[in-house]
Short mmCIF file of C-alpha atoms in Angstrom, two decimals:
data_model
loop_
_atom_site.label_atom_id
_atom_site.label_comp_id
_atom_site.label_asym_id
_atom_site.label_seq_id
_atom_site.Cartn_x
_atom_site.Cartn_y
_atom_site.Cartn_z
CA UNK A 1 -97.00 -29.81 -108.65
CA UNK A 2 -96.83 -26.11 -109.38
CA UNK A 3 -97.46 -25.62 -113.11
CA UNK A 4 -98.08 -22.20 -114.63
CA UNK A 5 -100.90 -22.97 -117.07
CA UNK A 6 -102.60 -20.15 -118.90
CA UNK A 7 -106.05 -21.10 -117.65
CA UNK A 8 -108.67 -18.39 -117.85
CA UNK A 9 -111.04 -17.50 -115.04
CA UNK A 10 -114.40 -19.17 -115.32
CA UNK A 11 -117.31 -16.91 -116.17
CA UNK A 12 -120.14 -16.11 -113.76
CA UNK A 13 -122.46 -18.25 -115.86
CA UNK A 14 -120.12 -21.25 -115.72
CA UNK A 15 -119.70 -20.86 -111.96
CA UNK A 16 -123.48 -20.65 -111.51
CA UNK A 17 -124.00 -23.82 -113.55
CA UNK A 18 -121.34 -25.69 -111.60
CA UNK A 19 -122.83 -24.51 -108.34
CA UNK A 20 -126.27 -25.75 -109.42
CA UNK A 21 -124.82 -29.24 -110.01
CA UNK A 22 -122.98 -29.19 -106.69
CA UNK A 23 -126.15 -28.24 -104.81
CA UNK A 24 -128.02 -31.04 -106.50
CA UNK A 25 -125.36 -33.70 -105.93
CA UNK A 26 -123.47 -32.80 -102.76
CA UNK A 27 -125.35 -30.52 -100.36
CA UNK A 28 -126.49 -32.89 -97.61
CA UNK A 29 -128.97 -32.22 -94.81
CA UNK A 30 -128.50 -34.64 -91.91
CA UNK A 31 -131.88 -33.76 -90.37
CA UNK A 32 -133.72 -37.00 -89.65
CA UNK A 33 -130.60 -39.17 -89.87
CA UNK A 34 -129.49 -41.13 -86.81
CA UNK A 35 -125.89 -40.96 -85.57
CA UNK A 36 -124.33 -44.40 -85.17
CA UNK A 37 -122.10 -44.84 -82.13
CA UNK A 38 -119.84 -47.88 -81.96
CA UNK A 39 -118.24 -48.65 -78.58
CA UNK A 40 -118.82 -45.05 -77.53
CA UNK A 41 -117.44 -43.36 -80.67
CA UNK A 42 -119.70 -41.61 -83.20
CA UNK A 43 -118.68 -43.18 -86.49
CA UNK A 44 -121.71 -43.50 -88.80
CA UNK A 45 -125.00 -42.00 -89.87
CA UNK A 46 -128.13 -44.02 -90.57
CA UNK A 47 -131.34 -43.33 -92.46
CA UNK A 48 -134.55 -44.79 -91.00
CA UNK A 49 -134.40 -47.98 -93.06
CA UNK A 50 -130.92 -49.06 -91.99
CA UNK A 51 -131.46 -47.90 -88.39
CA UNK A 52 -134.55 -50.07 -88.04
CA UNK A 53 -132.84 -53.08 -89.63
CA UNK A 54 -129.78 -52.67 -87.43
CA UNK A 55 -131.93 -52.46 -84.30
CA UNK A 56 -133.81 -55.55 -85.43
CA UNK A 57 -130.72 -57.67 -86.19
CA UNK A 58 -128.24 -56.53 -83.55
CA UNK A 59 -127.79 -59.18 -80.86
CA UNK A 60 -125.41 -57.32 -78.56
CA UNK A 61 -125.84 -54.40 -76.21
CA UNK A 62 -127.89 -51.58 -77.71
CA UNK A 63 -129.19 -48.18 -76.67
CA UNK A 64 -131.34 -45.84 -78.73
CA UNK A 65 -132.02 -42.28 -77.63
CA UNK A 66 -132.08 -38.69 -78.93
CA UNK A 67 -128.28 -38.76 -79.36
CA UNK A 68 -128.35 -41.74 -81.70
CA UNK A 69 -128.05 -45.51 -81.86
CA UNK A 70 -125.38 -46.96 -79.58
CA UNK A 71 -123.96 -50.45 -80.22
CA UNK A 72 -121.60 -51.98 -77.68
CA UNK A 73 -119.34 -55.02 -77.78
CA UNK A 74 -116.46 -56.23 -75.60
CA UNK A 75 -113.89 -55.18 -78.21
CA UNK A 76 -113.34 -54.03 -81.77
CA UNK A 77 -112.80 -57.53 -83.10
CA UNK A 78 -116.25 -58.54 -81.86
CA UNK A 79 -117.70 -55.34 -83.34
CA UNK A 80 -116.12 -56.13 -86.71
CA UNK A 81 -117.42 -59.70 -86.70
CA UNK A 82 -120.93 -58.65 -85.72
CA UNK A 83 -121.25 -55.90 -88.36
CA UNK A 84 -119.67 -58.10 -91.03
CA UNK A 85 -122.16 -60.89 -90.29
CA UNK A 86 -125.19 -58.58 -90.22
CA UNK A 87 -124.37 -56.72 -93.43
CA UNK A 88 -123.44 -59.92 -95.25
CA UNK A 89 -126.84 -61.31 -94.33
CA UNK A 90 -128.47 -58.13 -95.64
CA UNK A 91 -126.64 -58.69 -98.90
CA UNK A 92 -127.76 -62.33 -99.08
CA UNK A 93 -131.36 -61.18 -98.55
CA UNK A 94 -130.99 -58.79 -101.49
CA UNK A 95 -131.24 -55.62 -99.40
CA UNK A 96 -128.18 -54.19 -101.13
CA UNK A 97 -125.83 -55.39 -103.87
CA UNK A 98 -122.24 -54.90 -104.90
CA UNK A 99 -120.60 -57.11 -102.27
CA UNK A 100 -116.88 -56.95 -103.11
CA UNK A 101 -115.13 -59.28 -100.65
CA UNK A 102 -112.77 -56.36 -100.05
CA UNK A 103 -112.38 -54.50 -96.79
CA UNK A 104 -111.84 -50.86 -95.80
CA UNK A 105 -110.56 -49.61 -92.47
CA UNK A 106 -112.86 -47.93 -89.95
CA UNK A 107 -110.91 -45.22 -88.15
CA UNK A 108 -111.57 -42.99 -85.18
CA UNK A 109 -111.45 -39.21 -85.48
CA UNK A 110 -107.67 -39.19 -84.93
CA UNK A 111 -107.04 -41.63 -87.76
CA UNK A 112 -106.45 -44.68 -85.57
CA UNK A 113 -107.64 -47.91 -87.19
CA UNK A 114 -110.35 -49.60 -85.10
CA UNK A 115 -111.36 -52.49 -87.37
CA UNK A 116 -111.92 -53.39 -90.99
CA UNK A 117 -115.24 -54.11 -92.73
CA UNK A 118 -116.55 -55.08 -96.16
CA UNK A 119 -116.37 -51.95 -98.30
CA UNK A 120 -119.93 -52.20 -99.62
CA UNK A 121 -121.25 -52.07 -96.02
CA UNK A 122 -119.91 -48.56 -95.47
CA UNK A 123 -122.81 -46.81 -97.21
CA UNK A 124 -125.66 -48.54 -95.35
CA UNK A 125 -123.92 -47.76 -92.05
CA UNK A 126 -122.83 -44.27 -93.12
CA UNK A 127 -119.19 -44.96 -92.23
CA UNK A 128 -116.33 -42.86 -93.60
CA UNK A 129 -114.09 -44.51 -96.20
CA UNK A 130 -110.96 -43.22 -97.94
CA UNK A 131 -110.07 -42.91 -101.61
CA UNK A 132 -107.25 -41.55 -103.75
CA UNK A 133 -107.70 -39.44 -106.87
CA UNK A 134 -105.05 -38.24 -109.32
CA UNK A 135 -105.64 -35.26 -111.57
CA UNK A 136 -103.56 -35.65 -114.75
CA UNK A 137 -102.41 -32.71 -116.86
CA UNK A 138 -100.31 -32.62 -119.99
CA UNK A 139 -99.19 -29.84 -122.33
CA UNK A 140 -100.41 -30.13 -125.88
CA UNK A 141 -99.63 -27.50 -128.49
CA UNK A 142 -98.83 -24.98 -125.79
CA UNK A 143 -102.09 -25.57 -123.93
CA UNK A 144 -102.70 -27.42 -120.67
CA UNK A 145 -105.16 -30.29 -120.97
CA UNK A 146 -106.71 -32.77 -118.55
CA UNK A 147 -106.40 -36.53 -118.84
CA UNK A 148 -109.91 -37.90 -118.28
CA UNK A 149 -110.94 -41.55 -118.03
CA UNK A 150 -114.27 -43.14 -118.85
CA UNK A 151 -115.33 -45.78 -116.38
CA UNK A 152 -116.13 -49.21 -117.71
CA UNK A 153 -119.81 -49.90 -118.37
CA UNK A 154 -119.38 -52.97 -116.15
CA UNK A 155 -118.48 -50.92 -113.02
CA UNK A 156 -120.91 -51.41 -110.12
CA UNK A 157 -120.81 -47.68 -109.30
CA UNK A 158 -121.23 -44.94 -111.94
CA UNK A 159 -120.63 -47.04 -115.08
CA UNK A 160 -119.69 -45.02 -118.19
CA UNK A 161 -119.21 -41.86 -116.15
CA UNK A 162 -116.15 -39.64 -116.62
CA UNK A 163 -113.42 -39.92 -114.01
CA UNK A 164 -110.05 -38.48 -113.08
CA UNK A 165 -106.90 -39.99 -114.52
CA UNK A 166 -106.83 -42.28 -111.45
CA UNK A 167 -109.34 -42.95 -108.68
CA UNK A 168 -109.93 -45.76 -106.23
CA UNK A 169 -110.51 -46.85 -102.65
CA UNK A 170 -107.84 -47.32 -100.00
CA UNK A 171 -107.85 -50.94 -98.86
CA UNK A 172 -107.55 -52.06 -95.23
CA UNK A 173 -104.02 -51.77 -93.93
CA UNK A 174 -102.89 -49.77 -96.96
CA UNK A 175 -101.18 -46.37 -96.80
CA UNK A 176 -102.43 -43.45 -98.88
CA UNK A 177 -99.24 -43.41 -100.95
CA UNK A 178 -99.32 -47.16 -101.57
CA UNK A 179 -102.98 -46.95 -102.61
CA UNK A 180 -102.24 -44.12 -105.03
CA UNK A 181 -99.32 -46.03 -106.61
CA UNK A 182 -101.36 -49.25 -106.86
CA UNK A 183 -104.37 -47.52 -108.44
CA UNK A 184 -102.15 -45.50 -110.78
CA UNK A 185 -100.70 -48.72 -112.19
CA UNK A 186 -103.98 -50.67 -112.30
CA UNK A 187 -106.04 -47.90 -113.82
CA UNK A 188 -103.57 -45.99 -115.99
CA UNK A 189 -100.40 -48.10 -116.26
CA UNK A 190 -98.32 -45.37 -114.59
CA UNK A 191 -94.99 -46.46 -113.13
CA UNK A 192 -93.78 -45.23 -109.74
CA UNK A 193 -90.94 -43.17 -111.20
CA UNK A 194 -93.39 -40.53 -112.54
CA UNK A 195 -95.70 -40.51 -109.49
CA UNK A 196 -95.56 -38.38 -106.30
CA UNK A 197 -93.36 -39.89 -103.64
CA UNK A 198 -94.88 -38.18 -100.58
CA UNK A 199 -98.37 -38.02 -99.11
CA UNK A 200 -98.51 -34.25 -99.51
CA UNK A 201 -101.86 -33.86 -101.17
CA UNK A 202 -105.14 -32.00 -101.00
CA UNK A 203 -107.91 -33.53 -98.89
CA UNK A 204 -111.66 -33.16 -99.33
CA UNK A 205 -114.64 -34.75 -97.65
CA UNK A 206 -117.33 -35.98 -100.03
CA UNK A 207 -120.74 -36.45 -98.42
CA UNK A 208 -124.01 -37.18 -100.18
CA UNK A 209 -127.11 -39.30 -99.92
CA UNK A 210 -127.11 -42.36 -102.20
CA UNK A 211 -129.56 -45.18 -102.85
CA UNK A 212 -127.67 -47.51 -100.51
CA UNK A 213 -127.52 -44.99 -97.64
CA UNK A 214 -124.80 -42.38 -97.16
CA UNK A 215 -121.60 -41.89 -99.14
CA UNK A 216 -119.03 -40.34 -96.81
CA UNK A 217 -115.49 -40.53 -98.16
CA UNK A 218 -112.30 -38.65 -97.51
CA UNK A 219 -110.58 -37.94 -100.84
CA UNK A 220 -106.79 -37.69 -101.02
CA UNK A 221 -106.12 -35.73 -104.20
CA UNK A 222 -102.81 -35.75 -106.08
CA UNK A 223 -101.77 -33.97 -109.31
CA UNK A 224 -99.26 -35.08 -111.90
CA UNK A 225 -98.09 -33.65 -115.20
CA UNK A 226 -97.55 -36.34 -117.82
CA UNK A 227 -95.08 -35.77 -120.66
CA UNK A 228 -96.75 -35.95 -124.05
CA UNK A 229 -95.12 -39.31 -124.75
CA UNK A 230 -96.73 -40.89 -121.66
CA UNK A 231 -100.19 -42.16 -122.56
CA UNK A 232 -102.38 -43.76 -119.87
CA UNK A 233 -103.00 -47.47 -120.43
CA UNK A 234 -105.59 -49.25 -118.30
CA UNK A 235 -104.51 -52.59 -116.83
CA UNK A 236 -107.52 -53.90 -114.91
CA UNK A 237 -110.46 -53.38 -117.26
CA UNK A 238 -112.08 -50.72 -115.06
CA UNK A 239 -111.47 -47.87 -117.53
CA UNK A 240 -112.79 -48.13 -121.07
CA UNK A 241 -110.82 -45.20 -122.54
CA UNK A 242 -108.70 -42.14 -121.78
CA UNK A 243 -108.79 -38.84 -123.62
CA UNK A 244 -107.57 -35.28 -123.30
CA UNK A 245 -110.00 -32.42 -122.57
CA UNK A 246 -109.45 -28.69 -122.44
CA UNK A 247 -110.81 -26.51 -119.66
CA UNK A 248 -113.95 -25.57 -121.64
CA UNK A 249 -114.69 -29.25 -122.31
CA UNK A 250 -114.16 -30.25 -118.67
CA UNK A 251 -116.50 -27.53 -117.41
CA UNK A 252 -119.14 -28.44 -119.98
CA UNK A 253 -118.88 -32.15 -119.04
CA UNK A 254 -119.25 -31.36 -115.33
CA UNK A 255 -122.25 -29.06 -115.84
CA UNK A 256 -123.80 -31.74 -118.10
CA UNK A 257 -123.47 -34.22 -115.19
CA UNK A 258 -121.17 -36.55 -117.14
CA UNK A 259 -118.59 -36.78 -114.32
CA UNK A 260 -118.89 -39.14 -111.38
CA UNK A 261 -119.39 -37.03 -108.30
CA UNK A 262 -116.08 -37.57 -106.49
CA UNK A 263 -114.14 -37.07 -109.70
CA UNK A 264 -115.94 -33.76 -110.11
CA UNK A 265 -114.97 -32.75 -106.58
CA UNK A 266 -111.32 -33.72 -107.20
CA UNK A 267 -111.34 -31.70 -110.43
CA UNK A 268 -112.91 -28.68 -108.73
CA UNK A 269 -110.23 -28.97 -106.06
CA UNK A 270 -107.56 -28.63 -108.75
CA UNK A 271 -109.37 -25.73 -110.44
CA UNK A 272 -109.61 -23.90 -107.14
CA UNK A 273 -105.89 -24.35 -106.49
CA UNK A 274 -105.15 -23.09 -110.01
CA UNK A 275 -107.16 -19.96 -109.24
CA UNK A 276 -109.73 -20.25 -112.02
CA UNK A 277 -112.80 -20.27 -109.78
CA UNK A 278 -112.29 -16.90 -108.13
CA UNK A 279 -112.91 -16.54 -104.41
CA UNK A 280 -116.28 -14.89 -103.90
CA UNK A 281 -118.71 -17.30 -105.49
CA UNK A 282 -120.77 -19.72 -103.39
CA UNK A 283 -118.98 -22.56 -105.16
CA UNK A 284 -115.63 -21.48 -103.72
CA UNK A 285 -117.16 -20.98 -100.27
CA UNK A 286 -118.61 -24.49 -100.38
CA UNK A 287 -115.29 -25.97 -101.52
CA UNK A 288 -113.59 -24.44 -98.48
CA UNK A 289 -116.13 -26.25 -96.27
CA UNK A 290 -115.12 -29.62 -97.75
CA UNK A 291 -111.43 -29.25 -96.91
CA UNK A 292 -110.20 -31.63 -94.20
#
């Protein structure tokens, strides 16, 4: 997408307020966290609680030293079965909630799939998941506006928070493009003929401490321009409403902490590409550091 909207540059005050929220929500210090190595590959990051529980419950080969916690099995299938069993038991014991009976892929650093695991177990183990986000724009009375969704109050994560037009996790075995098309239909009722047909998209890494452990997710961010006649229509009950917001309203909502964090990052990604953030502020410098 290469629209030519007449967006203004954000003011220094707006940038400072956005930067304050980013520092509060996203800036992560890994000091004191333990790297998790699985079959010789560094894949996760553990706080003290989950490290101690994992050391207590792991029945296979284990090594713990200054480089991290090393778990070894005879293959990735055994690793998957062992971690699935341990984390499911943690859930049964009430150590964390939100078990989804859905799996995400665990990949190595080259993007090769190693195994799949229950999605809610990724945060306790500090594993990297993947998600798609779609920024929606439309022209109304000669002005570009953003399509924003409000998450259902029944969502396990960030209920009632503001979200992008589309956002959701990439399931095991699913391509980025297929995930985007599936989520676009489920969340906004968008048909494939108005969606991007290639995986050319912006990519950002979202990392932050959460109550369950560590949220580490690679965001694949798409943009679409909806004609005025195309109104989003949620299909799966996960979005309670959609509405249009101007730039001023979006900035105010983000600085008021009304956006879910990854939706804020995806929106900032779009604003940076539209050139409204400038290039010298700490916010822009931080955004560059999240690009992957």
